[in-house]
Amino acid sequence: MKCSPKHRFIAAMIAGSLMASANVPAADEEFLPELRSQNGVIYLSGGVGLDEREAMQAVRNEYSLWLTFAQTGVTAYSSDTEVAIRDSKGALVLEATAEGPWLMIKLPPGRYRVTARQDETSGSHNVTVNVKGVTRQVVRLQEKRQG
């Protein structure tokens, strides 16, 4: 039985789609942290353990801002970090506790100020969330200097 050019084209498109999707990791929902929302802002908090990190990485393109928290001078990442995100006018957009080293947030494009605190350490950054892509930012936490 001969296939028409149209059927060969459709078969080639399906095969190409299957091959392309084989290279994209699927999120294992079993390990994906609970989706949360505050003031209409959706976010994921976690990244503890390999399975959870892989699950979060698989959905990273669904979020516009990906924050990572780390202590200055230490190779380990931080968890249980209090985070506040304010828009360019200073209005509080999100206030949450990052339960792991990663916080992925769905924010509209714009400029934001991220402030993080854990115990006696803190850090802050200005970030710009673009229309396309994921903005990644490492927030380094350090002790306040005396003096």
PDB file of C-alpha atoms in Angstrom:
ATOM      1  CA  MET A   1       0.000   0.000   0.000  1.00  0.00           C
ATOM      2  CA  LYS A   2       1.377   3.389  -1.026  1.00  0.00           C
ATOM      3  CA  CYS A   3       1.117   6.472   1.155  1.00  0.00           C
ATOM      4  CA  SER A   4       0.190   9.806  -0.333  1.00  0.00           C
ATOM      5  CA  PRO A   5       2.641  12.702   0.066  1.00  0.00           C
ATOM      6  CA  LYS A   6       0.195  14.263   2.525  1.00  0.00           C
ATOM      7  CA  HIS A   7       0.185  11.122   4.726  1.00  0.00           C
ATOM      8  CA  ARG A   8       3.992  10.848   4.563  1.00  0.00           C
ATOM      9  CA  PHE A   9       4.261  14.494   5.649  1.00  0.00           C
ATOM     10  CA  ILE A  10       1.881  13.947   8.593  1.00  0.00           C
ATOM     11  CA  ALA A  11       3.769  10.792   9.621  1.00  0.00           C
ATOM     12  CA  ALA A  12       7.086  12.664   9.459  1.00  0.00           C
ATOM     13  CA  MET A  13       5.670  15.504  11.589  1.00  0.00           C
ATOM     14  CA  ILE A  14       4.405  13.061  14.229  1.00  0.00           C
ATOM     15  CA  ALA A  15       7.714  11.182  14.294  1.00  0.00           C
ATOM     16  CA  GLY A  16       9.649  14.459  14.591  1.00  0.00           C
ATOM     17  CA  SER A  17       7.425  15.635  17.439  1.00  0.00           C
ATOM     18  CA  LEU A  18       7.904  12.359  19.298  1.00  0.00           C
ATOM     19  CA  MET A  19      11.677  12.510  18.879  1.00  0.00           C
ATOM     20  CA  ALA A  20      11.818  16.142  20.039  1.00  0.00           C
ATOM     21  CA  SER A  21       9.672  15.464  23.090  1.00  0.00           C
ATOM     22  CA  ALA A  22      11.900  12.542  24.073  1.00  0.00           C
ATOM     23  CA  ASN A  23      14.693  15.055  24.774  1.00  0.00           C
ATOM     24  CA  VAL A  24      12.556  17.192  27.105  1.00  0.00           C
ATOM     25  CA  PRO A  25      12.306  15.859  30.654  1.00  0.00           C
ATOM     26  CA  ALA A  26       8.768  15.424  31.895  1.00  0.00           C
ATOM     27  CA  ALA A  27       7.877  16.655  35.339  1.00  0.00           C
ATOM     28  CA  ASP A  28       7.354  13.805  37.733  1.00  0.00           C
ATOM     29  CA  GLU A  29       4.346  15.222  39.534  1.00  0.00           C
ATOM     30  CA  GLU A  30       5.016  12.928  42.479  1.00  0.00           C
ATOM     31  CA  PHE A  31       8.119  14.979  43.308  1.00  0.00           C
ATOM     32  CA  LEU A  32       6.853  18.415  42.269  1.00  0.00           C
ATOM     33  CA  PRO A  33       6.300  20.722  45.277  1.00  0.00           C
ATOM     34  CA  GLU A  34       2.815  21.991  45.995  1.00  0.00           C
ATOM     35  CA  LEU A  35       1.760  24.861  43.745  1.00  0.00           C
ATOM     36  CA  ARG A  36       0.993  27.966  45.816  1.00  0.00           C
ATOM     37  CA  SER A  37      -0.648  31.300  45.187  1.00  0.00           C
ATOM     38  CA  GLN A  38      -0.634  34.634  46.981  1.00  0.00           C
ATOM     39  CA  ASN A  39      -2.299  37.830  45.760  1.00  0.00           C
ATOM     40  CA  GLY A  40      -2.795  36.131  42.386  1.00  0.00           C
ATOM     41  CA  VAL A  41       0.925  35.293  42.094  1.00  0.00           C
ATOM     42  CA  ILE A  42       1.606  31.599  41.495  1.00  0.00           C
ATOM     43  CA  TYR A  43       4.849  30.092  42.759  1.00  0.00           C
ATOM     44  CA  LEU A  44       6.721  26.864  43.564  1.00  0.00           C
ATOM     45  CA  SER A  45       9.092  26.552  46.485  1.00  0.00           C
ATOM     46  CA  GLY A  46      11.557  23.707  46.947  1.00  0.00           C
ATOM     47  CA  GLY A  47      14.527  22.123  45.262  1.00  0.00           C
ATOM     48  CA  VAL A  48      15.499  19.858  48.149  1.00  0.00           C
ATOM     49  CA  GLY A  49      16.679  16.502  46.852  1.00  0.00           C
ATOM     50  CA  LEU A  50      17.493  15.368  43.339  1.00  0.00           C
ATOM     51  CA  ASP A  51      13.969  14.190  42.446  1.00  0.00           C
ATOM     52  CA  GLU A  52      12.394  17.482  43.478  1.00  0.00           C
ATOM     53  CA  ARG A  53      15.055  19.517  41.622  1.00  0.00           C
ATOM     54  CA  GLU A  54      14.536  17.497  38.440  1.00  0.00           C
ATOM     55  CA  ALA A  55      10.746  17.893  38.675  1.00  0.00           C
ATOM     56  CA  MET A  56      11.084  21.655  39.164  1.00  0.00           C
ATOM     57  CA  GLN A  57      13.590  21.998  36.323  1.00  0.00           C
ATOM     58  CA  ALA A  58      11.143  20.230  34.013  1.00  0.00           C
ATOM     59  CA  VAL A  59       8.551  22.988  34.564  1.00  0.00           C
ATOM     60  CA  ARG A  60      10.942  25.963  34.797  1.00  0.00           C
ATOM     61  CA  ASN A  61       9.789  27.478  31.505  1.00  0.00           C
ATOM     62  CA  GLU A  62       6.305  27.974  32.977  1.00  0.00           C
ATOM     63  CA  TYR A  63       7.722  30.582  35.379  1.00  0.00           C
ATOM     64  CA  SER A  64       9.140  34.026  34.665  1.00  0.00           C
ATOM     65  CA  LEU A  65      11.457  34.321  37.700  1.00  0.00           C
ATOM     66  CA  TRP A  66      13.661  31.608  39.222  1.00  0.00           C
ATOM     67  CA  LEU A  67      15.416  32.556  42.449  1.00  0.00           C
ATOM     68  CA  THR A  68      18.187  30.558  44.126  1.00  0.00           C
ATOM     69  CA  PHE A  69      19.266  31.300  47.690  1.00  0.00           C
ATOM     70  CA  ALA A  70      22.823  30.735  48.917  1.00  0.00           C
ATOM     71  CA  GLN A  71      24.944  31.836  51.865  1.00  0.00           C
ATOM     72  CA  THR A  72      27.941  33.972  50.915  1.00  0.00           C
ATOM     73  CA  GLY A  73      31.198  32.068  51.344  1.00  0.00           C
ATOM     74  CA  VAL A  74      29.469  28.676  51.704  1.00  0.00           C
ATOM     75  CA  THR A  75      29.004  26.115  48.962  1.00  0.00           C
ATOM     76  CA  ALA A  76      25.644  24.908  50.309  1.00  0.00           C
ATOM     77  CA  TYR A  77      22.356  26.476  49.301  1.00  0.00           C
ATOM     78  CA  SER A  78      19.860  27.917  51.781  1.00  0.00           C
ATOM     79  CA  SER A  79      16.322  26.886  52.626  1.00  0.00           C
ATOM     80  CA  ASP A  80      13.636  28.305  54.907  1.00  0.00           C
ATOM     81  CA  THR A  81      14.399  31.766  53.561  1.00  0.00           C
ATOM     82  CA  GLU A  82      11.890  34.588  54.062  1.00  0.00           C
ATOM     83  CA  VAL A  83      11.355  36.379  50.757  1.00  0.00           C
ATOM     84  CA  ALA A  84       9.621  39.643  49.876  1.00  0.00           C
ATOM     85  CA  ILE A  85       9.169  40.838  46.296  1.00  0.00           C
ATOM     86  CA  ARG A  86       8.122  44.421  45.588  1.00  0.00           C
ATOM     87  CA  ASP A  87       7.271  45.988  42.250  1.00  0.00           C
ATOM     88  CA  SER A  88       8.921  49.138  40.884  1.00  0.00           C
ATOM     89  CA  LYS A  89       6.486  51.320  42.870  1.00  0.00           C
ATOM     90  CA  GLY A  90       7.355  49.555  46.135  1.00  0.00           C
ATOM     91  CA  ALA A  91       4.087  47.623  46.420  1.00  0.00           C
ATOM     92  CA  LEU A  92       4.421  44.174  47.987  1.00  0.00           C
ATOM     93  CA  VAL A  93       3.792  41.528  45.305  1.00  0.00           C
ATOM     94  CA  LEU A  94       4.754  38.357  47.182  1.00  0.00           C
ATOM     95  CA  GLU A  95       5.799  37.492  50.705  1.00  0.00           C
ATOM     96  CA  ALA A  96       6.654  33.834  51.231  1.00  0.00           C
ATOM     97  CA  THR A  97       9.076  31.396  52.790  1.00  0.00           C
ATOM     98  CA  ALA A  98      11.260  29.515  50.331  1.00  0.00           C
ATOM     99  CA  GLU A  99      11.208  25.985  51.728  1.00  0.00           C
ATOM    100  CA  GLY A 100      14.209  25.002  49.637  1.00  0.00           C
ATOM    101  CA  PRO A 101      16.949  26.772  47.728  1.00  0.00           C
ATOM    102  CA  TRP A 102      14.652  27.493  44.749  1.00  0.00           C
ATOM    103  CA  LEU A 103      11.647  29.735  44.346  1.00  0.00           C
ATOM    104  CA  MET A 104       9.975  29.851  40.928  1.00  0.00           C
ATOM    105  CA  ILE A 105       7.417  32.598  40.432  1.00  0.00           C
ATOM    106  CA  LYS A 106       4.977  33.610  37.699  1.00  0.00           C
ATOM    107  CA  LEU A 107       5.314  37.383  37.572  1.00  0.00           C
ATOM    108  CA  PRO A 108       4.277  39.786  34.837  1.00  0.00           C
ATOM    109  CA  PRO A 109       7.093  41.562  32.996  1.00  0.00           C
ATOM    110  CA  GLY A 110       8.568  44.428  34.963  1.00  0.00           C
ATOM    111  CA  ARG A 111      11.180  45.503  37.495  1.00  0.00           C
ATOM    112  CA  TYR A 112      11.174  44.067  40.995  1.00  0.00           C
ATOM    113  CA  ARG A 113      13.162  44.260  44.228  1.00  0.00           C
ATOM    114  CA  VAL A 114      13.795  40.871  45.866  1.00  0.00           C
ATOM    115  CA  THR A 115      14.717  40.867  49.552  1.00  0.00           C
ATOM    116  CA  ALA A 116      15.602  37.645  51.364  1.00  0.00           C
ATOM    117  CA  ARG A 117      16.357  36.920  54.995  1.00  0.00           C
ATOM    118  CA  GLN A 118      17.383  33.860  56.972  1.00  0.00           C
ATOM    119  CA  ASP A 119      18.422  34.032  60.615  1.00  0.00           C
ATOM    120  CA  GLU A 120      21.106  36.744  60.841  1.00  0.00           C
ATOM    121  CA  THR A 121      21.771  36.893  57.090  1.00  0.00           C
ATOM    122  CA  SER A 122      20.057  38.804  54.321  1.00  0.00           C
ATOM    123  CA  GLY A 123      20.421  39.801  50.697  1.00  0.00           C
ATOM    124  CA  SER A 124      18.580  41.754  48.032  1.00  0.00           C
ATOM    125  CA  HIS A 125      18.621  42.255  44.283  1.00  0.00           C
ATOM    126  CA  ASN A 126      16.854  44.280  41.657  1.00  0.00           C
ATOM    127  CA  VAL A 127      15.574  42.002  38.894  1.00  0.00           C
ATOM    128  CA  THR A 128      13.926  42.605  35.563  1.00  0.00           C
ATOM    129  CA  VAL A 129      11.393  40.048  34.394  1.00  0.00           C
ATOM    130  CA  ASN A 130      11.213  40.023  30.606  1.00  0.00           C
ATOM    131  CA  VAL A 131       8.260  39.243  28.354  1.00  0.00           C
ATOM    132  CA  LYS A 132       9.874  35.985  27.213  1.00  0.00           C
ATOM    133  CA  GLY A 133      12.113  33.498  28.952  1.00  0.00           C
ATOM    134  CA  VAL A 134      12.990  32.844  32.557  1.00  0.00           C
ATOM    135  CA  THR A 135      14.950  35.382  34.594  1.00  0.00           C
ATOM    136  CA  ARG A 136      17.358  33.553  36.924  1.00  0.00           C
ATOM    137  CA  GLN A 137      18.842  35.254  39.957  1.00  0.00           C
ATOM    138  CA  VAL A 138      21.039  33.958  42.756  1.00  0.00           C
ATOM    139  CA  VAL A 139      20.378  35.828  45.991  1.00  0.00           C
ATOM    140  CA  ARG A 140      23.453  35.653  48.210  1.00  0.00           C
ATOM    141  CA  LEU A 141      22.735  35.949  51.902  1.00  0.00           C
ATOM    142  CA  GLN A 142      25.393  37.513  54.100  1.00  0.00           C
ATOM    143  CA  GLU A 143      25.650  38.761  57.646  1.00  0.00           C
ATOM    144  CA  LYS A 144      25.260  42.469  58.189  1.00  0.00           C
ATOM    145  CA  ARG A 145      28.555  44.176  58.774  1.00  0.00           C
ATOM    146  CA  GLN A 146      29.074  45.904  62.077  1.00  0.00           C
ATOM    147  CA  GLY A 147      30.228  49.434  62.094  1.00  0.00           C
TER     148      GLY A 147
END
